[in-house]
Tab-separated table of C-alpha atoms in Angstrom:
chain	number	residue	atom	x	y	z
A	1	MET	CA	335.629	-18.394	83.919
A	2	LYS	CA	334.960	-18.694	87.621
A	3	GLY	CA	331.205	-18.703	87.068
A	4	ILE	CA	331.561	-21.517	84.439
A	5	MET	CA	333.630	-23.581	86.903
A	6	THR	CA	331.078	-22.991	89.660
A	7	PHE	CA	328.337	-24.085	87.207
A	8	TYR	CA	330.054	-27.315	86.265
A	9	LEU	CA	330.943	-28.127	89.906
A	10	GLY	CA	327.265	-27.655	90.760
A	11	VAL	CA	326.162	-29.937	88.005
A	12	VAL	CA	328.734	-32.609	88.963
A	13	GLY	CA	327.830	-32.206	92.677
A	14	SER	CA	324.137	-32.531	91.944
A	15	ALA	CA	324.619	-35.679	89.882
A	16	PHE	CA	326.820	-37.157	92.634
A	17	LEU	CA	324.164	-36.484	95.303
A	18	ALA	CA	321.556	-38.010	93.147
A	19	TRP	CA	323.671	-41.112	92.523
A	20	ALA	CA	324.438	-41.352	96.220
A	21	GLY	CA	320.831	-40.986	97.219
A	22	MET	CA	319.292	-43.264	94.600
A	23	ILE	CA	321.899	-45.911	94.058
A	24	TYR	CA	324.768	-45.966	96.599
A	25	LEU	CA	322.842	-45.614	99.853
A	26	PRO	CA	320.050	-47.973	98.942
A	27	TYR	CA	322.587	-50.540	97.898
A	28	GLN	CA	324.438	-50.223	101.268
A	29	GLN	CA	321.131	-50.586	103.157
A	30	VAL	CA	319.509	-53.328	101.113
A	31	GLY	CA	322.233	-54.877	98.834
A	32	GLN	CA	324.203	-56.247	101.811
A	33	LEU	CA	321.271	-57.989	103.452
A	34	PRO	CA	322.171	-61.517	104.615
A	35	GLU	CA	319.863	-64.497	104.532
A	36	TYR	CA	317.789	-64.945	107.637
A	37	ALA	CA	318.414	-67.946	109.837
A	38	ASP	CA	315.516	-69.277	111.797
A	39	GLU	CA	316.939	-70.210	115.275
A	40	ASP	CA	314.136	-72.777	115.870
A	41	THR	CA	314.434	-74.735	112.659
A	42	GLY	CA	317.955	-73.951	111.549
A	43	LEU	CA	316.645	-73.121	107.998
A	44	THR	CA	317.731	-70.007	106.121
A	45	PHE	CA	315.422	-67.850	104.065
A	46	PRO	CA	314.793	-67.117	101.277
A	47	PRO	CA	315.384	-70.712	100.172
A	48	GLY	CA	317.345	-71.243	96.954
A	49	GLU	CA	315.864	-72.424	93.750
A	50	SER	CA	316.306	-75.924	92.586
A	51	GLY	CA	318.012	-76.610	89.161
A	52	LEU	CA	314.671	-77.124	87.261
A	53	ALA	CA	313.086	-74.145	88.912
A	54	GLY	CA	316.049	-72.014	88.141
A	55	ARG	CA	315.700	-72.974	84.476
A	56	GLY	CA	311.994	-72.327	84.676
A	57	ARG	CA	312.721	-68.794	85.835
A	58	GLU	CA	314.634	-68.163	82.507
A	59	VAL	CA	311.576	-69.558	80.599
A	60	TYR	CA	309.296	-67.260	82.642
A	61	ILE	CA	311.361	-64.247	81.649
A	62	SER	CA	311.849	-65.301	78.067
A	63	ASN	CA	308.061	-65.737	77.539
A	64	GLY	CA	307.184	-62.319	78.914
A	65	CYS	CA	305.298	-63.537	82.008
A	66	VAL	CA	306.935	-60.694	83.944
A	67	TYR	CA	305.042	-58.157	81.862
A	68	CYS	CA	301.609	-59.175	83.155
A	69	HIS	CA	302.395	-60.562	86.538
A	70	THR	CA	304.062	-58.970	89.700
A	71	GLN	CA	305.780	-60.837	92.474
A	72	GLN	CA	305.360	-58.191	95.154
A	73	VAL	CA	302.581	-58.446	97.775
A	74	ARG	CA	301.768	-54.876	98.730
A	75	PRO	CA	301.089	-53.936	102.365
A	76	THR	CA	297.514	-53.299	103.516
A	77	TYR	CA	297.879	-49.559	103.385
A	78	GLN	CA	298.717	-49.724	99.661
A	79	GLY	CA	296.077	-52.072	98.476
A	80	GLY	CA	294.091	-55.265	98.912
A	81	ASP	CA	296.734	-57.887	98.007
A	82	ILE	CA	296.526	-59.768	101.347
A	83	ASP	CA	292.682	-59.624	101.356
A	84	ARG	CA	292.720	-61.092	97.879
A	85	GLY	CA	294.727	-64.061	99.172
A	86	TRP	CA	297.882	-63.290	97.253
A	87	GLY	CA	299.989	-63.506	100.443
A	88	ALA	CA	299.812	-63.620	104.188
A	89	ARG	CA	302.335	-60.811	104.661
A	90	ARG	CA	303.849	-57.950	102.504
A	91	SER	CA	306.956	-58.544	100.499
A	92	VAL	CA	310.170	-57.089	101.777
A	93	ALA	CA	313.719	-56.590	100.231
A	94	ARG	CA	315.146	-59.825	101.676
A	95	ASP	CA	312.620	-61.893	99.725
A	96	TYR	CA	314.575	-61.047	96.550
A	97	LEU	CA	318.104	-62.188	97.688
A	98	GLY	CA	319.936	-64.030	95.045
A	99	GLN	CA	317.624	-62.985	92.247
A	100	SER	CA	319.175	-61.414	89.230
A	101	PRO	CA	317.081	-59.727	87.950
A	102	ALA	CA	314.423	-59.518	90.706
A	103	LEU	CA	311.072	-60.202	89.057
A	104	VAL	CA	309.088	-57.635	91.056
A	105	GLY	CA	307.084	-56.585	87.970
A	106	TYR	CA	305.308	-53.330	87.548
A	107	TYR	CA	302.073	-54.013	85.784
A	108	ARG	CA	299.234	-56.393	86.730
A	109	ILE	CA	297.032	-57.759	83.973
A	110	GLY	CA	297.011	-61.077	85.843
A	111	PRO	CA	297.235	-61.736	89.594
A	112	ASP	CA	300.342	-61.476	91.685
A	113	LEU	CA	302.278	-64.737	91.703
A	114	SER	CA	304.410	-64.354	94.845
A	115	ASN	CA	302.693	-67.401	96.444
A	116	ILE	CA	301.210	-69.256	93.422
A	117	GLY	CA	302.982	-72.426	94.538
A	118	ALA	CA	301.743	-72.314	98.149
A	119	PRO	CA	299.035	-74.754	99.355
A	120	GLU	CA	295.700	-73.292	100.270
A	121	GLU	CA	293.951	-73.821	103.587
A	122	ILE	CA	290.488	-75.465	103.565
A	123	GLU	CA	288.074	-76.433	106.303
A	124	VAL	CA	287.677	-80.076	106.870
A	125	LYS	CA	284.706	-81.179	108.946
A	126	GLY	CA	284.476	-84.514	110.649
A	127	VAL	CA	283.121	-86.296	113.631
A	128	ASP	CA	285.175	-87.349	116.761
A	129	ALA	CA	284.970	-90.575	118.679
A	130	GLU	CA	282.128	-89.070	120.869
A	131	GLY	CA	280.120	-88.205	117.808
A	132	LYS	CA	280.723	-84.470	118.044
A	133	GLU	CA	281.314	-82.536	114.849
A	134	THR	CA	284.903	-81.270	114.403
A	135	THR	CA	286.453	-78.665	112.111
A	136	GLU	CA	290.071	-78.379	111.294
A	137	MET	CA	292.117	-76.407	108.814
A	138	LYS	CA	294.097	-78.469	106.263
A	139	GLU	CA	296.545	-77.363	103.668
A	140	VAL	CA	295.815	-78.577	100.172
A	141	LEU	CA	297.816	-77.946	96.989
A	142	GLU	CA	294.943	-77.118	94.690
A	143	LYS	CA	297.151	-75.788	91.925
A	144	ASP	CA	299.326	-78.866	91.241
A	145	ALA	CA	301.456	-79.545	88.217
A	146	SER	CA	298.558	-80.804	86.103
A	147	TRP	CA	296.529	-77.643	86.903
A	148	HIS	CA	299.370	-75.395	85.812
A	149	HIS	CA	299.910	-77.307	82.580
A	150	ARG	CA	296.193	-77.119	81.631
A	151	HIS	CA	296.258	-73.454	82.490
A	152	LEU	CA	299.315	-72.750	80.356
A	153	TYR	CA	297.997	-74.816	77.443
A	154	ASN	CA	294.603	-73.052	77.420
A	155	PRO	CA	293.940	-70.500	80.196
A	156	ARG	CA	290.243	-70.265	79.138
A	157	SER	CA	289.673	-73.880	79.759
A	158	VAL	CA	290.333	-73.025	83.465
A	159	TYR	CA	288.910	-69.454	83.606
A	160	GLU	CA	286.520	-68.550	80.823
A	161	TRP	CA	287.154	-64.841	81.455
A	162	SER	CA	290.904	-65.100	81.319
A	163	LEU	CA	292.933	-62.577	79.158
A	164	MET	CA	296.065	-64.666	79.403
A	165	PRO	CA	297.452	-65.836	75.997
A	166	SER	CA	297.799	-69.553	75.348
A	167	PHE	CA	301.260	-71.023	75.666
A	168	SER	CA	300.342	-74.175	73.668
A	169	TYR	CA	303.568	-73.809	71.666
A	170	LEU	CA	305.344	-75.107	74.839
A	171	TYR	CA	303.585	-78.374	74.324
A	172	GLU	CA	303.711	-81.113	71.707
A	173	LYS	CA	301.011	-83.225	70.112
A	174	ARG	CA	302.259	-86.645	69.269
A	175	LYS	CA	300.895	-90.010	68.395
A	176	ILE	CA	300.468	-92.453	71.249
A	177	VAL	CA	302.742	-95.547	70.889
A	178	GLY	CA	301.743	-98.198	73.391
A	179	GLN	CA	300.541	-96.510	76.521
A	180	SER	CA	299.950	-92.853	77.055
A	181	SER	CA	302.762	-90.771	78.528
A	182	ALA	CA	302.734	-90.411	82.306
A	183	ASN	CA	302.873	-86.569	81.818
A	184	ALA	CA	300.280	-86.255	79.087
A	185	LEU	CA	297.779	-83.413	79.798
A	186	GLU	CA	294.379	-84.465	81.028
A	187	LEU	CA	292.261	-82.412	78.601
A	188	THR	CA	288.504	-82.417	77.962
A	189	GLY	CA	286.152	-81.010	75.345
A	190	GLU	CA	287.546	-79.122	72.431
A	191	ASN	CA	291.032	-79.179	73.947
A	192	ARG	CA	291.308	-82.885	73.827
A	193	PRO	CA	293.307	-84.114	70.813
A	194	GLU	CA	291.875	-86.764	68.426
A	195	ASP	CA	291.899	-90.400	69.404
A	196	GLY	CA	295.373	-91.875	69.309
A	197	TYR	CA	297.150	-88.644	70.120
A	198	GLU	CA	298.283	-86.852	73.197
A	199	ILE	CA	299.547	-83.472	74.381
A	200	VAL	CA	302.732	-83.563	76.396
A	201	PRO	CA	304.814	-80.719	77.933
A	202	SER	CA	308.147	-79.756	76.497
A	203	PRO	CA	311.173	-79.481	78.767
A	204	GLU	CA	310.579	-75.750	78.867
A	205	ALA	CA	306.938	-76.238	80.075
A	206	GLU	CA	308.141	-78.594	82.737
A	207	ALA	CA	310.697	-76.157	83.926
A	208	LEU	CA	308.222	-73.248	83.938
A	209	VAL	CA	305.688	-75.256	85.988
A	210	ALA	CA	308.506	-76.189	88.399
A	211	TYR	CA	309.305	-72.548	88.845
A	212	LEU	CA	305.693	-71.429	89.333
A	213	MET	CA	305.252	-74.180	91.997
A	214	SER	CA	308.409	-72.987	93.796
A	215	LEU	CA	306.918	-69.540	94.442
A	216	ASP	CA	306.029	-69.535	98.092
A	217	VAL	CA	307.150	-66.753	100.375
A	218	ARG	CA	305.057	-67.620	103.441
A	219	TYR	CA	308.104	-67.942	105.645
A	220	SER	CA	308.565	-65.407	108.396
A	221	LEU	CA	311.084	-62.576	108.232
A	222	PRO	CA	311.549	-60.128	111.103
A	223	GLU	CA	311.165	-56.993	108.957
A	224	ALA	CA	307.865	-58.254	107.533
A	225	ARG	CA	306.081	-58.563	110.919
């Protein structure tokens, strides 16, 4: 009898230690992290999501985007995410505050989306008042809302090699009455509807694009330096 009790106590003790090491202690270390307040600007990070972007997050989950895309920029010693331009720094636990669930992802068929909404830096050359050539870096939002809508409607119209499925069911083809809609997609070639018709995004597509454009974790955090 004593041996059986010792066995059961050992099983319970092992389970408790595993729970403490894998759940309780990490929660105490990470789960209680506060937002980071920048002393210079007074802003807090990570920023909260707007109402439309928050709705778009639900669309992102329900359409399975999380199965093919991560939102976790790995440090340089674990891969080439930063060299690929997916982020300027590694992702840290504080980046996921307020997210339930956190859409870290685990499998990459497509690129990481941690900073898909961030503008890209390009070189702009010019001439100053003295006639000397100048070069400056300028931030340009190359992937704007219209780009995302075209990409979602038909990924291969943007990248011929893309494996991403079409999300055309999030869009509606309808007859033009009067003028074209302000949010109608600018499509060309075989993607363009017949004359007199237009393709417009549904509320779900608008929300999804708002969410994608909100993904930008370029802000600085002390533990990410």
